[in-house]
Coordinates of N, CA, C and O in Angstrom, one line a residue:
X1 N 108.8 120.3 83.3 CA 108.5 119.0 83.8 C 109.3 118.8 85.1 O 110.3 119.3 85.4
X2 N 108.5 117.8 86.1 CA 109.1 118.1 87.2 C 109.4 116.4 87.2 O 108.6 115.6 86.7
X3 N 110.4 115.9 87.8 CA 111.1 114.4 88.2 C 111.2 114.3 89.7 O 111.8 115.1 90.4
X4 N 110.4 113.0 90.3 CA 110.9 112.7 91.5 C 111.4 111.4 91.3 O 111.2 110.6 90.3
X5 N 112.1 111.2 92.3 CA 112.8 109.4 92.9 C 112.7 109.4 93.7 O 112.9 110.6 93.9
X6 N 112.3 108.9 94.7 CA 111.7 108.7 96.2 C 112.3 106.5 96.3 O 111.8 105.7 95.5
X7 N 113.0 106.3 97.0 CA 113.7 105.2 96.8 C 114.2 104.9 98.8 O 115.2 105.1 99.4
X8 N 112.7 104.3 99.2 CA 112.5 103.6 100.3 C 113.6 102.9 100.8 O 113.1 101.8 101.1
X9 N 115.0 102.8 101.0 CA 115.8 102.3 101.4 C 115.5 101.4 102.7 O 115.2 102.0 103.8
X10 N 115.6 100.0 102.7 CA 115.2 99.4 103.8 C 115.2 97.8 103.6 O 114.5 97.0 104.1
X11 N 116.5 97.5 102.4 CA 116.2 96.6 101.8 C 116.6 95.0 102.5 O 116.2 93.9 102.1
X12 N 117.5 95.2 103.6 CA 118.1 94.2 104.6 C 119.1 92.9 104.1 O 119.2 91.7 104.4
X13 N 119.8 93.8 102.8 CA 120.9 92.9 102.6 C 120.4 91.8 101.4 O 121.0 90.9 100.9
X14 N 119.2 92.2 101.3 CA 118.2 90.4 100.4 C 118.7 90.9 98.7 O 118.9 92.1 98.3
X15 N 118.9 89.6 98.0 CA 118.8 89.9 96.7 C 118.1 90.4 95.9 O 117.0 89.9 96.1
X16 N 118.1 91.2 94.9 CA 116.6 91.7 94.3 C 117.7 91.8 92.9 O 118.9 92.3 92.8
X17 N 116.9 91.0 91.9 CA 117.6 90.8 90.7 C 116.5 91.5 90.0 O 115.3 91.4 90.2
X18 N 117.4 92.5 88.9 CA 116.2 92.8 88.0 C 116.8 92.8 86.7 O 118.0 93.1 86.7
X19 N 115.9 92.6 85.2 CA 116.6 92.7 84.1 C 117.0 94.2 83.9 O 116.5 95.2 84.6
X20 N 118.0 94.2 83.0 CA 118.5 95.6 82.7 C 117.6 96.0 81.8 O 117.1 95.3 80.9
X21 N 117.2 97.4 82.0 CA 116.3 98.4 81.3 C 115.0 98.2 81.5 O 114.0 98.4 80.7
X22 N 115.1 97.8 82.8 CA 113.3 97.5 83.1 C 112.2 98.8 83.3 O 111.2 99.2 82.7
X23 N 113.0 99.4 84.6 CA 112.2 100.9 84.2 C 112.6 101.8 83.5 O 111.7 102.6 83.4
X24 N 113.9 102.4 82.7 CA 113.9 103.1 82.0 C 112.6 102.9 80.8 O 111.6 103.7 81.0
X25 N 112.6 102.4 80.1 CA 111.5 102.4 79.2 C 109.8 102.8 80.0 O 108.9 103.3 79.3
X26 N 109.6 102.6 81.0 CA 108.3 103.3 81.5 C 108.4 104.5 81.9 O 107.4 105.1 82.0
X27 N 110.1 105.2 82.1 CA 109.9 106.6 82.2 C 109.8 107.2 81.3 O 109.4 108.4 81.3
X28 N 110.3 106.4 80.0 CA 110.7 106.9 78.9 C 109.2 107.2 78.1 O 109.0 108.1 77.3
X29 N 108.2 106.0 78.5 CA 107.4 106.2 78.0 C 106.5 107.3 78.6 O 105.8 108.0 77.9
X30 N 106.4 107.4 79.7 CA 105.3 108.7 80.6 C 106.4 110.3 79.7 O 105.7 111.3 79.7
X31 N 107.0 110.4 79.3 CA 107.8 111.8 79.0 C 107.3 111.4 77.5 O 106.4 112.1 77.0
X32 N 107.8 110.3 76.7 CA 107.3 110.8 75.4 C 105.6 110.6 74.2 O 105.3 110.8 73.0
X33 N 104.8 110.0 75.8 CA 103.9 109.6 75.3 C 102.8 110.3 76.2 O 102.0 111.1 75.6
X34 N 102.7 110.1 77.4 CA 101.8 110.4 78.8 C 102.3 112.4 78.6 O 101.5 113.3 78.5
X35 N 103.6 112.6 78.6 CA 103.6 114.2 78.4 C 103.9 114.9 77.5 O 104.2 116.1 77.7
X36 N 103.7 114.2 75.7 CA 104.3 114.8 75.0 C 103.8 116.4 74.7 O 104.5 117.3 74.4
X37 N 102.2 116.3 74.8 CA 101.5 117.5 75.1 C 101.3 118.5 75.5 O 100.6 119.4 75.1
X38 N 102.1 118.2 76.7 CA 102.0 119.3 78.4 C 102.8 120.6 77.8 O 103.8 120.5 77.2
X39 N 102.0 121.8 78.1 CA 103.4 122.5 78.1 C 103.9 123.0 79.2 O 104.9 123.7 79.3
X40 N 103.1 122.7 80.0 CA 103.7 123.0 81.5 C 102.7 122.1 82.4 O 101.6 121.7 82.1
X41 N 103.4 121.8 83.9 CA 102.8 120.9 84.7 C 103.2 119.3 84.6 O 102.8 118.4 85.3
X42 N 104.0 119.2 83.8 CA 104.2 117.7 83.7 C 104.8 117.2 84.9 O 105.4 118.0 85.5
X43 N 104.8 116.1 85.3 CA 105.5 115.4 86.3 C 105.6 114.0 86.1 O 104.7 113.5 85.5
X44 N 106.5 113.2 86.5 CA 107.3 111.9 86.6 C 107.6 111.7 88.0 O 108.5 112.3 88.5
X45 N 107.0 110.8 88.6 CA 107.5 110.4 90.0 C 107.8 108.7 90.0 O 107.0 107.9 89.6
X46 N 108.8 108.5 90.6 CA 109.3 107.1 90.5 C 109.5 106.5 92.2 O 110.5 106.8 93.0
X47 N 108.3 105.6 92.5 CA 108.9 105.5 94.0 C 109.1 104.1 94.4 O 108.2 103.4 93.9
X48 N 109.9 103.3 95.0 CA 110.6 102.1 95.1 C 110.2 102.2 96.4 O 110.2 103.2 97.1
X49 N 109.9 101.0 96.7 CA 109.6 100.8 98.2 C 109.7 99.0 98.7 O 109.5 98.3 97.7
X50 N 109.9 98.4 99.6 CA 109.6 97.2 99.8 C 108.8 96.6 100.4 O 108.5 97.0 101.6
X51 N 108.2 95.3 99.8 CA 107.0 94.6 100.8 C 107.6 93.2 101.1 O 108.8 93.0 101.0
X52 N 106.7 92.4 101.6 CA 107.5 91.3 102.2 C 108.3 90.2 101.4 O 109.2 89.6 101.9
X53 N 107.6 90.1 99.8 CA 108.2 89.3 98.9 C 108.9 89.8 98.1 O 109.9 89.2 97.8
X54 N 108.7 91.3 97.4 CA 108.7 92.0 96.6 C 109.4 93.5 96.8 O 109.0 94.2 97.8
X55 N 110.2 93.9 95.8 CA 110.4 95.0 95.7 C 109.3 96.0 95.0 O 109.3 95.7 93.8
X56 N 108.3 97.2 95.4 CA 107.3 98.0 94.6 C 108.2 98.9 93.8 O 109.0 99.7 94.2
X57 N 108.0 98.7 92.2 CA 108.7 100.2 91.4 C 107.7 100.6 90.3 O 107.4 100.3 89.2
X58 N 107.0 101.7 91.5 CA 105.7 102.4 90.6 C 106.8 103.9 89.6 O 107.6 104.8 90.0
X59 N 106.4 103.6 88.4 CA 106.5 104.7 87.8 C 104.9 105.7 87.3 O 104.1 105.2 86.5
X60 N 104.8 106.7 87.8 CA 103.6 107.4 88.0 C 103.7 108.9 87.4 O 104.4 109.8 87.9
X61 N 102.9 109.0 86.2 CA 102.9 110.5 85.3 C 101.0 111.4 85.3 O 99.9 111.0 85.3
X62 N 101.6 112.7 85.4 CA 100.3 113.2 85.1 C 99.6 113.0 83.9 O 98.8 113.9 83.8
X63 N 99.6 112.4 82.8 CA 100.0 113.0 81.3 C 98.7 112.4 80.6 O 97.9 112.0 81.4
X64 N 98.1 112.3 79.1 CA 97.4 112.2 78.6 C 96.5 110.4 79.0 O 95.4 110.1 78.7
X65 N 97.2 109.7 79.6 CA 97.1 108.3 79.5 C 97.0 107.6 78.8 O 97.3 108.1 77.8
X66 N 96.7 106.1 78.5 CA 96.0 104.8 77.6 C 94.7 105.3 77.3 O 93.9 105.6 78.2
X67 N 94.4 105.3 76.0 CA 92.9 105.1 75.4 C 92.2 104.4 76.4 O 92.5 103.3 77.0
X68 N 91.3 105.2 76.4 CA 89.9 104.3 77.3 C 89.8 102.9 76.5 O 90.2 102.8 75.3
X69 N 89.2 102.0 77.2 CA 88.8 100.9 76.6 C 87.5 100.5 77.5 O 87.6 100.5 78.7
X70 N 86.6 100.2 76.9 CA 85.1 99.8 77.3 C 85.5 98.5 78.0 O 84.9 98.2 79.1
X71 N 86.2 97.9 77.6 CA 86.2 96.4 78.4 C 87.7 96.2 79.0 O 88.5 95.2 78.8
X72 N 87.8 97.7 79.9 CA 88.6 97.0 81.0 C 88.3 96.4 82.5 O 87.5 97.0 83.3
X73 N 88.8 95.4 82.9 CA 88.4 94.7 83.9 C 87.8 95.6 84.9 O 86.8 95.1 85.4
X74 N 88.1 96.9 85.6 CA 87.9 97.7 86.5 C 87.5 99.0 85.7 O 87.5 99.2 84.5
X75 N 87.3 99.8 86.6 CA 87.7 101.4 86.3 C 88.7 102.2 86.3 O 88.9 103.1 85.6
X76 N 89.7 101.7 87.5 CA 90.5 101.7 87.5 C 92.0 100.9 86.9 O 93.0 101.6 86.7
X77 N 92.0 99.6 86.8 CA 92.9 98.9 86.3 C 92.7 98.7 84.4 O 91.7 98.2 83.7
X78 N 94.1 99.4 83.9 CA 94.2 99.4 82.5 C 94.7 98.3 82.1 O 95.6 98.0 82.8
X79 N 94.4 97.2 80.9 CA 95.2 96.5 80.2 C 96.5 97.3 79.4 O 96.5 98.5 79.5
X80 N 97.6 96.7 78.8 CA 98.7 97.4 77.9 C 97.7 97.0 76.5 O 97.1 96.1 76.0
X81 N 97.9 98.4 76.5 CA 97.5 98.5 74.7 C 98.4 97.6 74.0 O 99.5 97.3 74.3
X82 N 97.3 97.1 72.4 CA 98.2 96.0 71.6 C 99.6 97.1 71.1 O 100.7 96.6 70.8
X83 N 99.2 98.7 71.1 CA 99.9 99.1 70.7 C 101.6 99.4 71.1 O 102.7 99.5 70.5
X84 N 101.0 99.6 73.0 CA 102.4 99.3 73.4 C 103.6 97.9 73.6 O 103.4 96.9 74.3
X85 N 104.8 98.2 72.7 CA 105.5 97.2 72.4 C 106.1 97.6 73.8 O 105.4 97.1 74.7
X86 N 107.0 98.1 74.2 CA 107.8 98.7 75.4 C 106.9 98.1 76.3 O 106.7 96.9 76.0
X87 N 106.4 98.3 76.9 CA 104.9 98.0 77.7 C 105.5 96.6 78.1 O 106.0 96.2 79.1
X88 N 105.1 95.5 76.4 CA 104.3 94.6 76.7 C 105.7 93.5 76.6 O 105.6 92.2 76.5
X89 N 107.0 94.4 76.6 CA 108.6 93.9 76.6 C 108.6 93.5 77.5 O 108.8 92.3 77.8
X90 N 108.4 94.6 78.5 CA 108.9 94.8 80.1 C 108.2 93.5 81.1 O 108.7 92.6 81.7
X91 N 106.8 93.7 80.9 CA 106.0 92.8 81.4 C 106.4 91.3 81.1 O 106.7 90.6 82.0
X92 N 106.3 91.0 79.8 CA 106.6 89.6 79.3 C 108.2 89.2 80.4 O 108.2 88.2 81.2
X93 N 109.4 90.1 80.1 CA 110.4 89.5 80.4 C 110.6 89.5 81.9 O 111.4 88.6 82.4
X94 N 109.9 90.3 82.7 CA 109.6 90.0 84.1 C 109.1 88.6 84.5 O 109.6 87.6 85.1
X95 N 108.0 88.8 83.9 CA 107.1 86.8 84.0 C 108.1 86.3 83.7 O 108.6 85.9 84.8
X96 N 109.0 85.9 82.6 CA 110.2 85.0 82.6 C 111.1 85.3 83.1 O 111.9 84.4 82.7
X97 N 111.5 85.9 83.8 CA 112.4 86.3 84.6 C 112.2 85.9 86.4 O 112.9 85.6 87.3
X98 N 111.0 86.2 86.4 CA 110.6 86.0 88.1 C 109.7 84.5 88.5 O 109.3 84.0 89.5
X99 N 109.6 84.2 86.7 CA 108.4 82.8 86.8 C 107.4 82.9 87.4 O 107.0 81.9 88.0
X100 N 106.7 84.1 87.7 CA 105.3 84.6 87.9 C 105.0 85.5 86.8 O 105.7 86.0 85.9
X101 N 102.9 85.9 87.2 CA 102.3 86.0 86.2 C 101.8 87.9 86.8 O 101.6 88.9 86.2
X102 N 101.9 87.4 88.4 CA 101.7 89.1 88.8 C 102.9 90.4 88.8 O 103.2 91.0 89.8
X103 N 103.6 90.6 87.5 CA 104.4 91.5 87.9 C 104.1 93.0 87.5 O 104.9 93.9 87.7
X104 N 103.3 93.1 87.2 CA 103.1 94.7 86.1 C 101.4 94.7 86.7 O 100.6 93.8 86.9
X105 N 101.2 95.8 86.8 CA 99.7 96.7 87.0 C 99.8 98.1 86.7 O 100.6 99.0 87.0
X106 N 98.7 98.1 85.9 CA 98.5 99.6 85.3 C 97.2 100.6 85.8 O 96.0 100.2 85.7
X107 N 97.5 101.6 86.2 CA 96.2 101.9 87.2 C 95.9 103.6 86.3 O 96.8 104.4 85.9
X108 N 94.8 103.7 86.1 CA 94.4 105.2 85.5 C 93.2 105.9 86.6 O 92.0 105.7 86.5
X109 N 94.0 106.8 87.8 CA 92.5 107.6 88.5 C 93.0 109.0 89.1 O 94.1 109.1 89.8
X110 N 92.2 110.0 88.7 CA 92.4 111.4 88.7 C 93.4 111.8 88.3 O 94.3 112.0 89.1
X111 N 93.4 111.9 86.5 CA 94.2 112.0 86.2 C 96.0 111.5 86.2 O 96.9 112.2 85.7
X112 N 96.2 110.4 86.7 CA 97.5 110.4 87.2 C 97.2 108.6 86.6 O 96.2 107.9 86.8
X113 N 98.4 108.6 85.9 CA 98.8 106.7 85.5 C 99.7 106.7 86.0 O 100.6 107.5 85.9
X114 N 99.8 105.3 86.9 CA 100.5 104.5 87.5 C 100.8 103.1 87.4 O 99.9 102.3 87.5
X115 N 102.2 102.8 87.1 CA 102.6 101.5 86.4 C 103.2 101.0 87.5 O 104.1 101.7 87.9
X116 N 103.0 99.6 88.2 CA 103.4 99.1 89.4 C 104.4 97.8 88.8 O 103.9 96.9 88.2
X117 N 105.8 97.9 89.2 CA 106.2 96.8 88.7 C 106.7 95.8 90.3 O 107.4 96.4 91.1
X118 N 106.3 94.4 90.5 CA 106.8 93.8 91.2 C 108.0 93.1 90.7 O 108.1 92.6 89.6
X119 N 109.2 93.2 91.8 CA 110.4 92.6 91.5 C 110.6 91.5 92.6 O 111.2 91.8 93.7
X120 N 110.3 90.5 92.3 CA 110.6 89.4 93.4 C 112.3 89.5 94.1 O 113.3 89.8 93.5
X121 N 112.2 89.0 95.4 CA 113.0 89.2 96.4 C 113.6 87.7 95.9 O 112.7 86.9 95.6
X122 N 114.7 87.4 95.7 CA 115.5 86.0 95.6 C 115.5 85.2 96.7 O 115.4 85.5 97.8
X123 N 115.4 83.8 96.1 CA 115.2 82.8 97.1 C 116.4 82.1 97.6 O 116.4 81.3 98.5
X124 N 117.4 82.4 97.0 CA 118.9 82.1 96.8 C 119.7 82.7 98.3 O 119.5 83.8 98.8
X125 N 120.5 81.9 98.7 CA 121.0 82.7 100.3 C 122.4 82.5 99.9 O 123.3 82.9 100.6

């Protein structure tokens, strides 16, 4: 299995609050869920970057993915399965935590799932 961190440094001093154990459980989940299969080729790439409001922390696996579902909104964009609890932890306590509704996106295309988490920049000086 191969691990990247790729971590955009460029943050200019601003607050970026995040709950504790936010991404550990999405890496946790791409290794014991997305790769439990692989016996070779697996990969985990984690890349942090900043936008104007927001800090980006995609965690991104080659690995089996989310069950198809016929009625997802796109082709690309996945709902959290009812089955993922972890999933649907992380998401929930972001929205209560950032008091928005956009924090989590789940994307499935060529092969590769990608979980995008926004982390709001503090408004606090």
């Amino acid at each position: 299995m191969t691990f990247c961190l790729d971590v955009r440094k460029s943050f200019m001093g601003e607050d970026v609050m995040i709950p504790p154990l936010t991404i550990q459980p999405l890496v946790e989940n791409s290794i014991q869920h997305g790769l439990k299969d692989r016996v070779s080729g697996g990969k985990v790439d984690i890349l942090i970057t900043e936008k104007p409001d927001y800090i980006e922390a995609v965690v991104a696996d080659n690995g089996v993915g989310f069950p198809e579902n016929p009625d997802q909104p796109s082709p690309r964009e996945t709902p959290i399965p009812k089955t993922s609890i972890g999933l649907k932890n992380v998401e929930e306590r972001l929205r209560l935590f950032y008091r928005k509704e956009d924090v989590l996106q789940i994307e499935r295309m060529e092969g590769i799932t990608k979980i995008t988490l926004k982390l709001y920049k503090s408004d606090r000086h």
